[in-house]
Amino acid sequence: MFGFTINHMAELGPLVGEPLALDLVNTRARLPGQDLDFLSDLAGLRRWLDCERDRLPTLPPSLIDAPTKKDLAAVRELRDHASALIARAREGRRPAGADLAALNEAMRAAPVRHELSADRTLRSVRDGGPGTRIVAELAEAVAGMVADPAVTRIRNCAADFCILIFLPSHPNRRWCNPAVCGNRMRVARFHERRKAALG
Ligand SMILES: [Zn+2]
């Protein structure tokens, strides 16, 4: 049962569907005795970007489908800054200077401009080279989250081993994913009770 649950989470992939900034932070996860990094290689980044495709409006499909090694390094670096920025913002603290500078630099490196096409559609286009556009889009999402008063409503998953965070849409939510962490904790409690009963 435990083994199944662990494999299940590793196979499920990262938690997605939270605000994009939290999805980024949540690409690092933990199971008892096992750290998971869903952005450990280019294939992982490709899979994650594919899940988030609809939330990356200024990135062309070619970029989402074929990120570079430079993109991967930049996204991983941004993720560290994002974790630190969000952790401090949750406590109402000011960002650390290095995190703030890195975030602003990432946004500055690939800004968005608007472009009117001949068919009269107005598009947002992001300029910048490899390793800048994807990370700029994500940096904007992180900045938006840190600036949002809702940042103080972010919660940790209630499973003792889990490091995932989420923004609850209803006050009773306790788990990142009830099917994974909720179930795992129920199973653990069941075994504890049984052990106690057997004395
Ligand atoms: Zn969890």
Short mmCIF file of C-alpha atoms and ligand atoms in Angstrom, two decimals:
data_model
loop_
_atom_site.label_atom_id
_atom_site.label_comp_id
_atom_site.label_asym_id
_atom_site.label_seq_id
_atom_site.Cartn_x
_atom_site.Cartn_y
_atom_site.Cartn_z
CA MET A 1 0.00 0.00 0.00
CA PHE A 2 2.75 2.46 0.97
CA GLY A 3 4.85 1.45 -2.00
CA PHE A 4 1.92 1.94 -4.29
CA THR A 5 1.25 5.41 -2.92
CA ILE A 6 4.86 6.49 -3.37
CA ASN A 7 5.04 5.28 -6.95
CA HIS A 8 1.67 6.82 -7.59
CA MET A 9 2.91 10.29 -6.61
CA ALA A 10 6.15 9.97 -8.56
CA GLU A 11 4.16 8.87 -11.59
CA LEU A 12 1.49 11.51 -11.14
CA GLY A 13 4.11 14.17 -11.71
CA PRO A 14 4.19 17.57 -10.09
CA LEU A 15 1.12 19.16 -8.53
CA VAL A 16 -0.33 21.63 -11.04
CA GLY A 17 -3.39 23.86 -10.93
CA GLU A 18 -2.31 26.16 -8.12
CA PRO A 19 -1.28 29.70 -9.07
CA LEU A 20 1.61 29.33 -11.54
CA ALA A 21 4.17 30.62 -9.02
CA LEU A 22 3.17 27.88 -6.56
CA ASP A 23 3.23 25.25 -9.29
CA LEU A 24 6.83 26.28 -9.94
CA VAL A 25 7.82 25.95 -6.28
CA ASN A 26 5.93 22.64 -6.09
CA THR A 27 8.09 21.05 -8.78
CA ARG A 28 10.23 20.07 -5.81
CA ALA A 29 8.39 17.54 -3.68
CA ARG A 30 9.18 15.12 -0.89
CA LEU A 31 8.05 11.68 0.08
CA PRO A 32 9.27 9.90 3.21
CA GLY A 33 12.91 9.16 2.46
CA GLN A 34 12.70 10.42 -1.10
CA ASP A 35 13.18 13.88 -2.59
CA LEU A 36 11.58 14.45 -5.97
CA ASP A 37 12.61 17.10 -8.47
CA PHE A 38 10.35 17.27 -11.48
CA LEU A 39 12.68 19.79 -13.14
CA SER A 40 15.83 17.69 -12.85
CA ASP A 41 16.34 17.51 -16.61
CA LEU A 42 15.11 18.92 -19.92
CA ALA A 43 12.47 16.20 -20.32
CA GLY A 44 11.03 17.17 -16.94
CA LEU A 45 10.95 20.85 -17.85
CA ARG A 46 9.27 20.02 -21.16
CA ARG A 47 6.59 17.96 -19.41
CA TRP A 48 5.93 20.67 -16.84
CA LEU A 49 5.77 23.48 -19.43
CA ASP A 50 3.36 21.35 -21.45
CA CYS A 51 1.06 21.09 -18.40
CA GLU A 52 1.22 24.87 -17.94
CA ARG A 53 0.93 25.74 -21.63
CA ASP A 54 -2.38 27.63 -21.30
CA ARG A 55 -0.91 29.84 -18.60
CA LEU A 56 2.10 30.94 -20.64
CA PRO A 57 0.40 33.26 -23.15
CA THR A 58 3.46 35.17 -24.32
CA LEU A 59 5.55 32.09 -25.13
CA PRO A 60 5.35 30.58 -28.61
CA PRO A 61 4.66 26.82 -28.77
CA SER A 62 8.12 26.26 -30.26
CA LEU A 63 9.71 27.57 -27.07
CA ILE A 64 7.43 25.56 -24.78
CA ASP A 65 8.05 22.38 -26.76
CA ALA A 66 11.82 22.75 -27.01
CA PRO A 67 13.33 24.53 -24.01
CA THR A 68 17.11 24.77 -23.95
CA LYS A 69 19.61 23.76 -21.27
CA LYS A 70 19.98 27.47 -20.57
CA ASP A 71 16.21 27.68 -19.95
CA LEU A 72 16.42 24.76 -17.55
CA ALA A 73 19.26 26.34 -15.55
CA ALA A 74 17.46 29.69 -15.46
CA VAL A 75 14.13 28.18 -14.39
CA ARG A 76 15.79 26.17 -11.63
CA GLU A 77 17.55 29.27 -10.37
CA LEU A 78 14.31 31.25 -10.45
CA ARG A 79 12.60 28.47 -8.51
CA ASP A 80 15.06 28.96 -5.63
CA HIS A 81 14.36 32.69 -5.57
CA ALA A 82 10.61 32.06 -5.86
CA SER A 83 10.63 29.68 -2.87
CA ALA A 84 12.47 32.22 -0.74
CA LEU A 85 10.35 35.19 -1.87
CA ILE A 86 7.07 33.40 -1.26
CA ALA A 87 8.18 32.01 2.11
CA ARG A 88 9.02 35.51 3.35
CA ALA A 89 5.91 37.11 1.85
CA ARG A 90 3.72 34.54 3.61
CA GLU A 91 5.09 35.84 6.90
CA GLY A 92 4.61 39.45 5.88
CA ARG A 93 8.36 40.00 5.58
CA ARG A 94 10.22 42.07 2.97
CA PRO A 95 12.03 40.16 0.25
CA ALA A 96 15.77 39.57 0.57
CA GLY A 97 17.73 41.91 -1.69
CA ALA A 98 19.31 39.15 -3.78
CA ASP A 99 15.96 37.46 -4.48
CA LEU A 100 14.33 40.76 -5.39
CA ALA A 101 17.19 41.72 -7.71
CA ALA A 102 17.17 38.33 -9.44
CA LEU A 103 13.41 38.46 -10.00
CA ASN A 104 13.49 41.99 -11.43
CA GLU A 105 16.48 41.14 -13.61
CA ALA A 106 14.64 38.10 -15.01
CA MET A 107 11.62 40.27 -15.94
CA ARG A 108 13.81 43.00 -17.41
CA ALA A 109 15.71 40.54 -19.64
CA ALA A 110 12.61 39.62 -21.68
CA PRO A 111 9.89 42.24 -21.46
CA VAL A 112 6.52 42.02 -23.19
CA ARG A 113 5.46 44.34 -25.99
CA HIS A 114 2.15 44.51 -27.84
CA GLU A 115 1.87 43.91 -31.54
CA LEU A 116 -1.06 44.40 -33.88
CA SER A 117 -1.25 41.85 -36.70
CA ALA A 118 -2.65 42.48 -40.20
CA ASP A 119 -5.76 40.49 -39.21
CA ARG A 120 -6.27 43.07 -36.43
CA THR A 121 -5.44 40.75 -33.52
CA LEU A 122 -3.52 42.36 -30.72
CA ARG A 123 -0.87 40.00 -29.35
CA SER A 124 1.53 40.16 -26.45
CA VAL A 125 5.01 39.26 -27.67
CA ARG A 126 7.97 38.63 -25.42
CA ASP A 127 11.40 39.57 -26.73
CA GLY A 128 14.62 37.98 -25.55
CA GLY A 129 16.96 35.10 -26.22
CA PRO A 130 17.19 31.53 -24.93
CA GLY A 131 17.16 31.30 -21.17
CA THR A 132 15.29 34.59 -20.77
CA ARG A 133 11.75 34.35 -22.13
CA ILE A 134 10.45 31.34 -20.23
CA VAL A 135 12.02 32.53 -17.02
CA ALA A 136 10.66 36.07 -17.51
CA GLU A 137 7.13 34.74 -17.90
CA LEU A 138 7.51 32.68 -14.73
CA ALA A 139 9.15 35.57 -12.88
CA GLU A 140 6.09 37.74 -13.61
CA ALA A 141 3.87 35.06 -12.12
CA VAL A 142 6.07 34.94 -9.02
CA ALA A 143 6.05 38.75 -8.72
CA GLY A 144 2.26 38.75 -9.07
CA MET A 145 1.92 36.17 -6.28
CA VAL A 146 4.29 37.98 -3.92
CA ALA A 147 2.45 41.27 -4.53
CA ASP A 148 -0.95 39.66 -3.97
CA PRO A 149 -2.38 39.98 -0.43
CA ALA A 150 -3.61 36.38 -0.89
CA VAL A 151 0.00 35.26 -0.41
CA THR A 152 -0.63 35.11 3.36
CA ARG A 153 -3.40 32.55 2.77
CA ILE A 154 -0.99 30.01 1.28
CA ARG A 155 -0.87 26.79 3.30
CA ASN A 156 1.45 23.86 3.72
CA CYS A 157 0.09 20.42 2.99
CA ALA A 158 -0.94 18.81 6.30
CA ALA A 159 0.95 15.58 5.59
CA ASP A 160 3.97 15.60 7.89
CA PHE A 161 6.42 14.51 5.18
CA CYS A 162 5.08 16.77 2.40
CA ILE A 163 6.61 20.15 1.45
CA LEU A 164 4.00 21.23 -1.12
CA ILE A 165 2.12 24.51 -0.73
CA PHE A 166 -1.26 25.60 -2.04
CA LEU A 167 -3.73 28.46 -2.04
CA PRO A 168 -6.98 26.99 -0.67
CA SER A 169 -10.19 28.01 -2.40
CA HIS A 170 -12.17 26.68 0.56
CA PRO A 171 -11.09 26.89 4.21
CA ASN A 172 -11.25 23.14 4.84
CA ARG A 173 -8.61 22.10 2.36
CA ARG A 174 -5.74 20.35 4.16
CA TRP A 175 -3.92 18.37 1.52
CA CYS A 176 -1.99 19.22 -1.62
CA ASN A 177 -3.76 16.23 -3.12
CA PRO A 178 -6.23 14.28 -0.98
CA ALA A 179 -5.77 11.18 -3.13
CA VAL A 180 -2.05 11.13 -2.37
CA CYS A 181 -1.27 12.85 0.93
CA GLY A 182 -4.72 12.57 2.52
CA ASN A 183 -4.86 8.89 1.74
CA ARG A 184 -1.31 8.25 2.87
CA MET A 185 -1.91 9.91 6.24
CA ARG A 186 -5.15 7.94 6.72
CA VAL A 187 -3.27 4.72 6.06
CA ALA A 188 -0.49 5.73 8.47
CA ARG A 189 -3.03 6.54 11.21
CA PHE A 190 -4.78 3.21 10.62
CA HIS A 191 -1.50 1.33 11.11
CA GLU A 192 -0.69 3.34 14.24
CA ARG A 193 -4.11 2.59 15.75
CA ARG A 194 -3.76 -1.08 14.93
CA LYS A 195 -0.30 -1.22 16.45
CA ALA A 196 -1.63 0.48 19.60
CA ALA A 197 -4.59 -1.91 19.77
CA LEU A 198 -2.32 -4.92 19.45
CA GLY A 199 -0.26 -3.37 22.26
ZN ZN B 1 0.97 16.84 0.29
#
